[in-house]
CSV table of C-alpha atoms in Angstrom, one decimal:
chain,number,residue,atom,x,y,z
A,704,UNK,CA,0.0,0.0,0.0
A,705,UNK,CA,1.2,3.5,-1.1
A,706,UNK,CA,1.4,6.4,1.5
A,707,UNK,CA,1.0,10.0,0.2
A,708,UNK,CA,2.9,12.1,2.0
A,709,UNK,CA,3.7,15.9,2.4
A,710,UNK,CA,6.5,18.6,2.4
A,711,UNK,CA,8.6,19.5,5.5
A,712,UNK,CA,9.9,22.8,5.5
A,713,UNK,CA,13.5,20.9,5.2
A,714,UNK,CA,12.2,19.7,2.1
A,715,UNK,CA,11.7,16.3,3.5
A,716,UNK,CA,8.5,14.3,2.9
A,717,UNK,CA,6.0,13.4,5.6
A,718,UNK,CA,4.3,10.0,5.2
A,719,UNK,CA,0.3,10.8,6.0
A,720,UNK,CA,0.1,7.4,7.5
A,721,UNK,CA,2.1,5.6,10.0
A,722,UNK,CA,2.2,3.0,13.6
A,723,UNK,CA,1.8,4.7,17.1
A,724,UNK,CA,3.1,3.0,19.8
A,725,UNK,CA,1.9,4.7,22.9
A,726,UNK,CA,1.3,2.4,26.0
A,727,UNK,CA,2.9,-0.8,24.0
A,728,UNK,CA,6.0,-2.1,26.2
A,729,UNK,CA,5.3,-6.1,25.4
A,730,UNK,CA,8.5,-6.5,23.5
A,731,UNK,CA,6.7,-9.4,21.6
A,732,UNK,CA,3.5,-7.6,20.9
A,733,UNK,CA,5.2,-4.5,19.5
A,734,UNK,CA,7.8,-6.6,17.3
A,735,UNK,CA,4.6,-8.9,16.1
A,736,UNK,CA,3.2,-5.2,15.3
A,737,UNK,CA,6.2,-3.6,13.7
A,738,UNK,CA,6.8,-6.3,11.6
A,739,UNK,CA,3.2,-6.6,10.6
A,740,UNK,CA,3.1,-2.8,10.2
A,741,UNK,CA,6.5,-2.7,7.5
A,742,UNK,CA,5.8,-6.0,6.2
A,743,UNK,CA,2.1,-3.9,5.3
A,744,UNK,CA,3.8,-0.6,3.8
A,745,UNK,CA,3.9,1.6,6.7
A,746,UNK,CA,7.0,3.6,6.6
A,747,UNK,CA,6.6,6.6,9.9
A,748,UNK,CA,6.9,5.2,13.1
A,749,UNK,CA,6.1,7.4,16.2
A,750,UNK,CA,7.7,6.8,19.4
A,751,UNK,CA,9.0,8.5,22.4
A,752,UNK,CA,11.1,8.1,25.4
A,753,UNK,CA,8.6,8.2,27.6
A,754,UNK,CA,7.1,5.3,25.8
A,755,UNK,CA,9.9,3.3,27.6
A,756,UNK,CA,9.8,1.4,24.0
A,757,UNK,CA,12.6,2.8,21.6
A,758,UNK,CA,15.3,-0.4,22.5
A,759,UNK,CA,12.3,-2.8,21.0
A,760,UNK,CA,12.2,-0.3,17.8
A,761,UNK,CA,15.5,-0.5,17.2
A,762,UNK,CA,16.1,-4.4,17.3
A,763,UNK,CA,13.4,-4.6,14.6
A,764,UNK,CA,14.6,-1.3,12.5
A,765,UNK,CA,17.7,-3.1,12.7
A,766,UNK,CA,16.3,-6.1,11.9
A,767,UNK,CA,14.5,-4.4,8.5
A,768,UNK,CA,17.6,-2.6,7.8
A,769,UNK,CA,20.5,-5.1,8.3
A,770,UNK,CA,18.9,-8.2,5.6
A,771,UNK,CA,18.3,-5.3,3.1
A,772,UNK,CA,14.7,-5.5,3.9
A,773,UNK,CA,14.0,-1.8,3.9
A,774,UNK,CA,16.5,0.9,3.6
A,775,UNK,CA,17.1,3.5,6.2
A,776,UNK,CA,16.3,6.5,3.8
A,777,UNK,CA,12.6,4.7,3.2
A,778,UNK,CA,11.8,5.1,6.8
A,779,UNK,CA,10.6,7.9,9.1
A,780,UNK,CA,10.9,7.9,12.3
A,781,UNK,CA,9.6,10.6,15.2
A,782,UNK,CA,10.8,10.3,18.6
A,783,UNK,CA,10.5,12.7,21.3
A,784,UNK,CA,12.0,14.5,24.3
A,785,UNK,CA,10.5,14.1,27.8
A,786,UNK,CA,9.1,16.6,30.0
A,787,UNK,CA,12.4,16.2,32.7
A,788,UNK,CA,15.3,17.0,30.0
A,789,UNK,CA,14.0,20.5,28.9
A,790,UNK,CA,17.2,21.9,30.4
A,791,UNK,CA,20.0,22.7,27.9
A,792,UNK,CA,22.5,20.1,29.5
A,793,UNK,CA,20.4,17.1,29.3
A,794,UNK,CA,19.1,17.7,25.7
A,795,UNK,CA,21.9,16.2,23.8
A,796,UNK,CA,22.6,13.0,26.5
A,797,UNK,CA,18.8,11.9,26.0
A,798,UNK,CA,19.1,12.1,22.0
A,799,UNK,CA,22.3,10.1,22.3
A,800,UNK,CA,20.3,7.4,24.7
A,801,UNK,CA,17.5,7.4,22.3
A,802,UNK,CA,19.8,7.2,18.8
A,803,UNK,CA,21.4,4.4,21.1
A,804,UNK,CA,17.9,2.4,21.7
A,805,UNK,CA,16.8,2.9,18.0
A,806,UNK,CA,19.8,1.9,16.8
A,807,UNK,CA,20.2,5.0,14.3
A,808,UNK,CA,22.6,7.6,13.4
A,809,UNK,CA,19.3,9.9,12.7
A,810,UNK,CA,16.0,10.8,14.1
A,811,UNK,CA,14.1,11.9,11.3
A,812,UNK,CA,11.7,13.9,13.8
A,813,UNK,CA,12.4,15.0,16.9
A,814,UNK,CA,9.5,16.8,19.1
A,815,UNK,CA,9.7,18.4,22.4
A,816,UNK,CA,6.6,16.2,23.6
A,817,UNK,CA,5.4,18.5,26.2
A,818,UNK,CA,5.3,22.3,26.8
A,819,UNK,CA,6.0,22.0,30.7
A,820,UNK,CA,9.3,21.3,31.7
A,821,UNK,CA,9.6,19.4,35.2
A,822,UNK,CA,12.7,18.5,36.9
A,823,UNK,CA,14.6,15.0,37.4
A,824,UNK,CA,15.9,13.1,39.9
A,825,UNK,CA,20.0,13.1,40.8
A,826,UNK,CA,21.7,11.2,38.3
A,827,UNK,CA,18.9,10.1,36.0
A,828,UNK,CA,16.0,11.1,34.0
A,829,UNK,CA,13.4,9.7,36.2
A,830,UNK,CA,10.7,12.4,37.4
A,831,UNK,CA,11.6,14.6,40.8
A,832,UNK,CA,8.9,13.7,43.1
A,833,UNK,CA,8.1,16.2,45.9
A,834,UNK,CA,4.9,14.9,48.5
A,835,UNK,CA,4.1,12.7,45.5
A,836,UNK,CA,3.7,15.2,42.8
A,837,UNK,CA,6.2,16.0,39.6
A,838,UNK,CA,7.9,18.9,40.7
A,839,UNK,CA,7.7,22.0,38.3
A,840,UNK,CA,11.0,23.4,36.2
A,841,UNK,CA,9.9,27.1,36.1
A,842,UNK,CA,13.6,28.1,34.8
A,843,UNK,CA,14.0,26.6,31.3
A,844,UNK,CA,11.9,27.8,28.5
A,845,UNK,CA,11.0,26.8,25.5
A,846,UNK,CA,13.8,28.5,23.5
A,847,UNK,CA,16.9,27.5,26.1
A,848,UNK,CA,15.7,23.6,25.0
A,849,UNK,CA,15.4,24.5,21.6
A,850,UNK,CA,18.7,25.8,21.0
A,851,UNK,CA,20.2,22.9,21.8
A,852,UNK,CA,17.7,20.5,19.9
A,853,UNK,CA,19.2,23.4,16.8
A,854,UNK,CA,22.8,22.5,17.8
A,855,UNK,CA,21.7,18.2,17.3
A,856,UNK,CA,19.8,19.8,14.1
A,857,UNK,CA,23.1,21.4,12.5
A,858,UNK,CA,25.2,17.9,13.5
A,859,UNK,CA,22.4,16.4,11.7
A,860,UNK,CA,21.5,14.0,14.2
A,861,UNK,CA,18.2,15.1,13.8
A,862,UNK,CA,16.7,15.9,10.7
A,863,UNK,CA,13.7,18.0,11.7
A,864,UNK,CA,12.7,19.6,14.4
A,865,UNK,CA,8.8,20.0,15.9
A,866,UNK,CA,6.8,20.2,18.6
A,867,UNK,CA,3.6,18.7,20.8
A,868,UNK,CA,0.7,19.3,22.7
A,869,UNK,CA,2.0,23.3,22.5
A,870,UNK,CA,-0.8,25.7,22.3
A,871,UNK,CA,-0.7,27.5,18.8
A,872,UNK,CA,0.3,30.8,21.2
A,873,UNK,CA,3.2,28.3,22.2
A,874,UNK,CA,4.0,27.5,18.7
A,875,UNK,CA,3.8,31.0,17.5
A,876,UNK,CA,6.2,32.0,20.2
A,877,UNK,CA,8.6,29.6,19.4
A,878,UNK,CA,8.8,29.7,15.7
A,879,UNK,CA,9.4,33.9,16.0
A,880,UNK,CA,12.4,33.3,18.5
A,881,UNK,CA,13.7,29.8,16.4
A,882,UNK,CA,16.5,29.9,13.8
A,883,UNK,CA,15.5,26.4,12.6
A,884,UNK,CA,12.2,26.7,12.3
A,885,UNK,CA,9.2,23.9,13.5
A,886,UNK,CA,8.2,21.5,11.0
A,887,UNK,CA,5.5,19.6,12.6
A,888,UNK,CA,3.3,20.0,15.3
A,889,UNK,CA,1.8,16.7,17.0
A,890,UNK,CA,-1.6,17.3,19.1
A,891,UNK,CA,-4.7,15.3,19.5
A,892,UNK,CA,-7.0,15.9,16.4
A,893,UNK,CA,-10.6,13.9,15.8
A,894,UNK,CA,-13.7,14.5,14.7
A,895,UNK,CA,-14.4,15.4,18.3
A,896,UNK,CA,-11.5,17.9,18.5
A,897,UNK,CA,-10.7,18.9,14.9
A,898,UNK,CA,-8.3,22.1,16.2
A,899,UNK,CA,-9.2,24.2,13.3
A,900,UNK,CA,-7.9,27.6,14.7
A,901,UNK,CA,-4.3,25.5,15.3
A,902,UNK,CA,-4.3,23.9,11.3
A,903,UNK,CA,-4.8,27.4,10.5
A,904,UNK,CA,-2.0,28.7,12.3
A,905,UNK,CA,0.4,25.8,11.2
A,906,UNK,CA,-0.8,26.4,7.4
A,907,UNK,CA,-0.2,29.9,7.9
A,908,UNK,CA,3.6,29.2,9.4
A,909,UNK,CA,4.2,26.0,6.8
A,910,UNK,CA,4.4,24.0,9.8
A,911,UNK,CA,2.9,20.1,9.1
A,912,UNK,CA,0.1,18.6,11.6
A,913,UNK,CA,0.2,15.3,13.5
A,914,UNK,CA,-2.4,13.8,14.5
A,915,UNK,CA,-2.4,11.0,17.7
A,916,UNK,CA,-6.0,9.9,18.9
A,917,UNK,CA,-7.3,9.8,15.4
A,918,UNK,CA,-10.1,7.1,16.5
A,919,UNK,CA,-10.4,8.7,19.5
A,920,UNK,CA,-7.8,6.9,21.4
A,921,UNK,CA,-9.9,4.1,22.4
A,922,UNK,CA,-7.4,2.0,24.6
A,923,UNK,CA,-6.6,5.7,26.7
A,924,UNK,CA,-7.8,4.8,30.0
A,925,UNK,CA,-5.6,2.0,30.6
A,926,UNK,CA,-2.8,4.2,31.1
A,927,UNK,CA,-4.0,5.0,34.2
A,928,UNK,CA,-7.5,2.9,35.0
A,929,UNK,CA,-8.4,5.2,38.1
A,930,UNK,CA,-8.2,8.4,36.6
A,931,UNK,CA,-11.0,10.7,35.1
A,932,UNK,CA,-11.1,10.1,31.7
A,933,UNK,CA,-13.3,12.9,29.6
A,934,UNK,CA,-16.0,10.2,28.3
A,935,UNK,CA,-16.2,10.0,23.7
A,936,UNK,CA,-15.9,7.9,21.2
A,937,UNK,CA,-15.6,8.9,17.8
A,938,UNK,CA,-16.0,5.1,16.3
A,939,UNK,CA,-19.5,5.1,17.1
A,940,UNK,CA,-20.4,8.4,16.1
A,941,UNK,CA,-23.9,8.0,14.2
A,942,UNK,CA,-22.5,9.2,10.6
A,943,UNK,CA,-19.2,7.5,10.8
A,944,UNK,CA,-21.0,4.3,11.0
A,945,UNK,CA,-23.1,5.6,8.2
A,946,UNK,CA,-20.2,6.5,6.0
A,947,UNK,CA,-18.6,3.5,6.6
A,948,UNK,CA,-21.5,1.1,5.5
A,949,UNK,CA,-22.0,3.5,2.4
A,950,UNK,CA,-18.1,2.9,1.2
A,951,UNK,CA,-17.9,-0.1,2.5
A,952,UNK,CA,-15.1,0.1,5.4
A,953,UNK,CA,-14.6,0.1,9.4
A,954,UNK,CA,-15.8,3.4,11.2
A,955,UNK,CA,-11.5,3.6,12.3
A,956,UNK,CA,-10.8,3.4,8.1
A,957,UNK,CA,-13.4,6.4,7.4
A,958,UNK,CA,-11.7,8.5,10.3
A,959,UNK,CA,-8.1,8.1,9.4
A,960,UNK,CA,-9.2,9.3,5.6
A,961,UNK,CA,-11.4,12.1,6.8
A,962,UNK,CA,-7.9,13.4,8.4
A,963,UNK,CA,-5.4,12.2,5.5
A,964,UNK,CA,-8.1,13.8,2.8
A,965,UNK,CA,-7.1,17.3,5.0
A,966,UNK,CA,-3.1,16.7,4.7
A,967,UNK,CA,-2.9,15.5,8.5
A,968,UNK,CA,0.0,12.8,9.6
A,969,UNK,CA,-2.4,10.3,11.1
A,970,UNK,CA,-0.7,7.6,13.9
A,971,UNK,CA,-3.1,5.4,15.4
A,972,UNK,CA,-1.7,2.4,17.7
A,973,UNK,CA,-2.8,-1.1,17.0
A,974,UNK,CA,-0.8,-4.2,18.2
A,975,UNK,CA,-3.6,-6.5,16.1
A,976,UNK,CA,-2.0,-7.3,12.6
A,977,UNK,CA,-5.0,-7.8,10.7
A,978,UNK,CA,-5.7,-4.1,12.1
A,979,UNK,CA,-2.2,-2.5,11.2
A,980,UNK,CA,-3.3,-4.1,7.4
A,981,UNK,CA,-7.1,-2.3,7.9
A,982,UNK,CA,-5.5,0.8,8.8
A,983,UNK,CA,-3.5,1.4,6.1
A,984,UNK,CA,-6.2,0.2,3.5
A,985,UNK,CA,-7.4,3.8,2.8
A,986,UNK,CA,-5.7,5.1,0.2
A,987,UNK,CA,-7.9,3.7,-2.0
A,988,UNK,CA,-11.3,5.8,-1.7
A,989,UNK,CA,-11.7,9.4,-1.1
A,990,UNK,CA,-14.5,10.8,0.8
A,991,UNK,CA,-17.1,13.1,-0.7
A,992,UNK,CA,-16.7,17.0,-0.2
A,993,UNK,CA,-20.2,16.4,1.5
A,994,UNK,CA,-19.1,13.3,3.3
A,995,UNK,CA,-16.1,15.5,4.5
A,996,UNK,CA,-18.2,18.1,5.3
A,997,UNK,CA,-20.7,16.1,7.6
A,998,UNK,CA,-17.4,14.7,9.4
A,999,UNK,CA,-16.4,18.1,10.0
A,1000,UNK,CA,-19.5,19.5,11.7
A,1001,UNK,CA,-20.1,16.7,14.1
A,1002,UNK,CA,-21.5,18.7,17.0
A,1003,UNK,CA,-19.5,16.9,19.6
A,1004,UNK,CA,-16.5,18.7,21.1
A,1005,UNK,CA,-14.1,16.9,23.6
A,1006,UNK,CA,-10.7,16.8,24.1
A,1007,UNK,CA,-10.1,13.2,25.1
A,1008,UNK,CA,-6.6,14.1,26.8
A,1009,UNK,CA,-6.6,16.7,29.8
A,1010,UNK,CA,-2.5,16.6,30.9
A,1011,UNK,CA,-4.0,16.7,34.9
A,1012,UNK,CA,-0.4,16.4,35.5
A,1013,UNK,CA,0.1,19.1,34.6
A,1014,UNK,CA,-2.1,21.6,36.1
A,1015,UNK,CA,-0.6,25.0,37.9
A,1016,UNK,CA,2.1,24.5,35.5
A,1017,UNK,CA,3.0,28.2,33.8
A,1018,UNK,CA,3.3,26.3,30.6
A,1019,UNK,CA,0.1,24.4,30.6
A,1020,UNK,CA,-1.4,24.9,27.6
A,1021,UNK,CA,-4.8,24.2,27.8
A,1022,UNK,CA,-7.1,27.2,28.5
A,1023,UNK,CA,-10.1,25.5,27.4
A,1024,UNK,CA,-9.4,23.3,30.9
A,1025,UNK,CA,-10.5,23.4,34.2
A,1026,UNK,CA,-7.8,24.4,36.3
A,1027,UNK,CA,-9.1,23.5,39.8
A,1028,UNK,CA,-8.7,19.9,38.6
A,1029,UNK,CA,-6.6,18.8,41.2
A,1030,UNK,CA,-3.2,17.0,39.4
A,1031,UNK,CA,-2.5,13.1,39.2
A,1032,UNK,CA,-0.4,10.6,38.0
A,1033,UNK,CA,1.6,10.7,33.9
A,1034,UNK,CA,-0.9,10.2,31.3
A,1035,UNK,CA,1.3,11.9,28.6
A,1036,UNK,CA,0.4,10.7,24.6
C-alpha cells in the first residue's frame, strides 16, 4: 500500500500514514506489530522516550535494515524528548540514549513532547517527586531547549525539528524566536477535537500537523484505570458508522481518511496485525466533499486528553481546561 505524503519545510516528505506506539511495552507484541506494520507498507513510526519502548524499535529497525529489507532512507521515524530533559545540558545526553535504543545515526523527527518542563531526579532522567507530585521546572523555556535541539539539528543528528501538545500561542512564540524553524506539530486531532484555529496557524507558518487519537484513542484509559477520563468515542459516532456502511469500510478506516483527505500525519496504535493491514487500507477511496463536510461538523467537542499532570504549570497549555482539577499521575500521549 502506497502512502502519500507531504512537504517538510526541510524539504523532506512526511508519510500521511504511520504505527503509534503509545502504551505498547510487550517486547513481543510491538515486534509482532512492527513487523506486521513494515511488512504492510507503513513507513513513519512514532515513538518517544517516555514510551519506555525505543530499544524494542530499534532491534526490529535493525532487523529491516541489516537483511536489506527496507532501507534507512525509506523510513521515518519521530521520537520525542520528555518533559524532565527540557534543560539545555540534558538535551543532547537523551538524544544520544535514544539514537542508542533505536539503533540510528538519525532521528528523522524529533518533538519536544510537552510544553512543561519538570525537573529530574539526581543522576537520571526519572521524574523529581516532591509529596508525591512532579515537581515544576519554572527556569528553562522553550527557546533554552530548543537551541540545543538546533545545535543536534546542525550535526544532523536530527533531521527536523517539531513540537507537541503546545498551544498555537506556544508555537507562534517559538517559531518567532527559532533559527531552525518547527516543521511539525503533534496534538490530539478527531472528529471530536478537529483544532481548526491551530491547522490554521500551522498552514499559515508551513508547519505540518500530526495527529495521535485519530479514533479517539480508544485503549486511553488503561494508562492509568483510576483516573477521570473525559467520556467520547468517535467510532461510534452516528454518521461515521453511516459513511462507513455506504463505502464499504470500518468506522477507524473512514476517520483516518477524513484526516489524511485534509493533509494530516495520522498515527493510530494497534498491536492486532489484521488491524495494522485495515489501517493502512485507505488510500484507496476518497470521501465526498459532503461526506467531508458532515465529518467536519459533528456537534460533539471533547478533548479526550486533559494533561491533569500538569495543572498549575505556567506552561500548561490548555485554556479551554478546568484548572481547579486537582493534578495526578503521567498520562502523557
Amino acid at each position: 500500500m502506497s502512502v502519500t505524503t507531504v512537504p517538510l519545510n526541510t524539504g523532506a516528505q512526511l508519510p500521511l500514514f504511520g504505527l503509534g506506539t503509545w502504551q505498547v511495552k510487550d517486547e513481543t507484541e510491538l515486534t509482532v506489530a512492527l513487523r506486521a506494520a513494515l511488512d504492510a507498507g507503513y513507513r513513519l513510526i512514532d515513538t518517544a522516550h517516555l514510551y519506555q519502548n525505543e530499544h524494542i524499535i530499534g532491534n526490529v529497525l535493525h532487523e529491516y535494515i541489516s537483511s536489506g529489507k527496507i532501507k534507512r532512507e525509506d523510513l521515518f521515524i519521530t521520537s520525542k524528548l520528555p518533559f524532565v530533559a527540557h534543560a539545555p545540558e540534558d538535551v543532547a545526553k537523551c538524544v544520544e540514549s535514544q539514537l542508542k535504543a533505536l539503533k540510528l545515526d538519525y532521528i528523522d523527527l524529533y518533538l519536544i513532547h510537552c510544553p512543561c518542563p519538570f525537573k529530574h531526579q539526581e543522576g537520571n532522567l526519572l521524574p523529581l517527586l516532591e509529596n508525591g507530585k512532579l515537581v515544576f521546572d519554572e527556569e528553562t523555556s522553550h527557546i533554552d531547549t530548543w537551541k540545543a535541539l538546533e545545535k543536534l539539528y546542525h550535526e544532523k543528528k536530527l533531521r527536523a525539528l517539531g513540537v507537541s501538545n503546545f498551544s498555537g500561542k506556544q508555537l507562534q512564540e517559538l517559531y518567532d524566536l527559532a533559527e531552525v524553524k518547527p516543521s511539525n506539530i503533534q496534538v490530539e486531532c478527531h472528529i471530536y477535537w478537529p483544532q481548526e484555529q491551530l491547522r490554521a496557524l500551522c498552514k499559515k507558518l508551513g508547519v505540518t500537523f500530526t495527529a495521535y487519537a485519530p479514533l479517539g484513542s480508544p485503549g486511553r484509559k488503561a494508562a492509568r484505570p483510576d483516573g477521570v477520563w473525559p467520556e467520547g468515542d468517535p467510532l461510534l459516532e452516528p454518521v461515521v458508522q453511516q459513511l462507513a456502511a455506504k463505502y464499504h469500510k470500518t468506522a477507524a478506516q473512514i476517520l483516518i481518511r477524513h484526516l489524511t483527505q485534509h493533509g494530516i500525519s495520522t498515527i493510530p496504535k494497534s498491536i492486532s496485525p489484521d488491524r495494522i493491514v485495515e489501517n493502512i487500507s485507505t488510500f484507496d477511496f476518497e470521501l465526498s466533499e459532503e461526506d467531508m463536510h458532515s465529518l467536519d461538523n459533528v456537534p460533539t467537542r471533547i478533548r479526550l486528553f486533559i494533561f491533569d499532570f500538569a495543572v498549575g504549570h505556567p506552561l500548561f497549555p490548555h485554556d479551554d481546561v478546568d484548572t481547579t482539577i486537582p493534578r495526578s499521575g503521567i498520562k502523557l500521549h
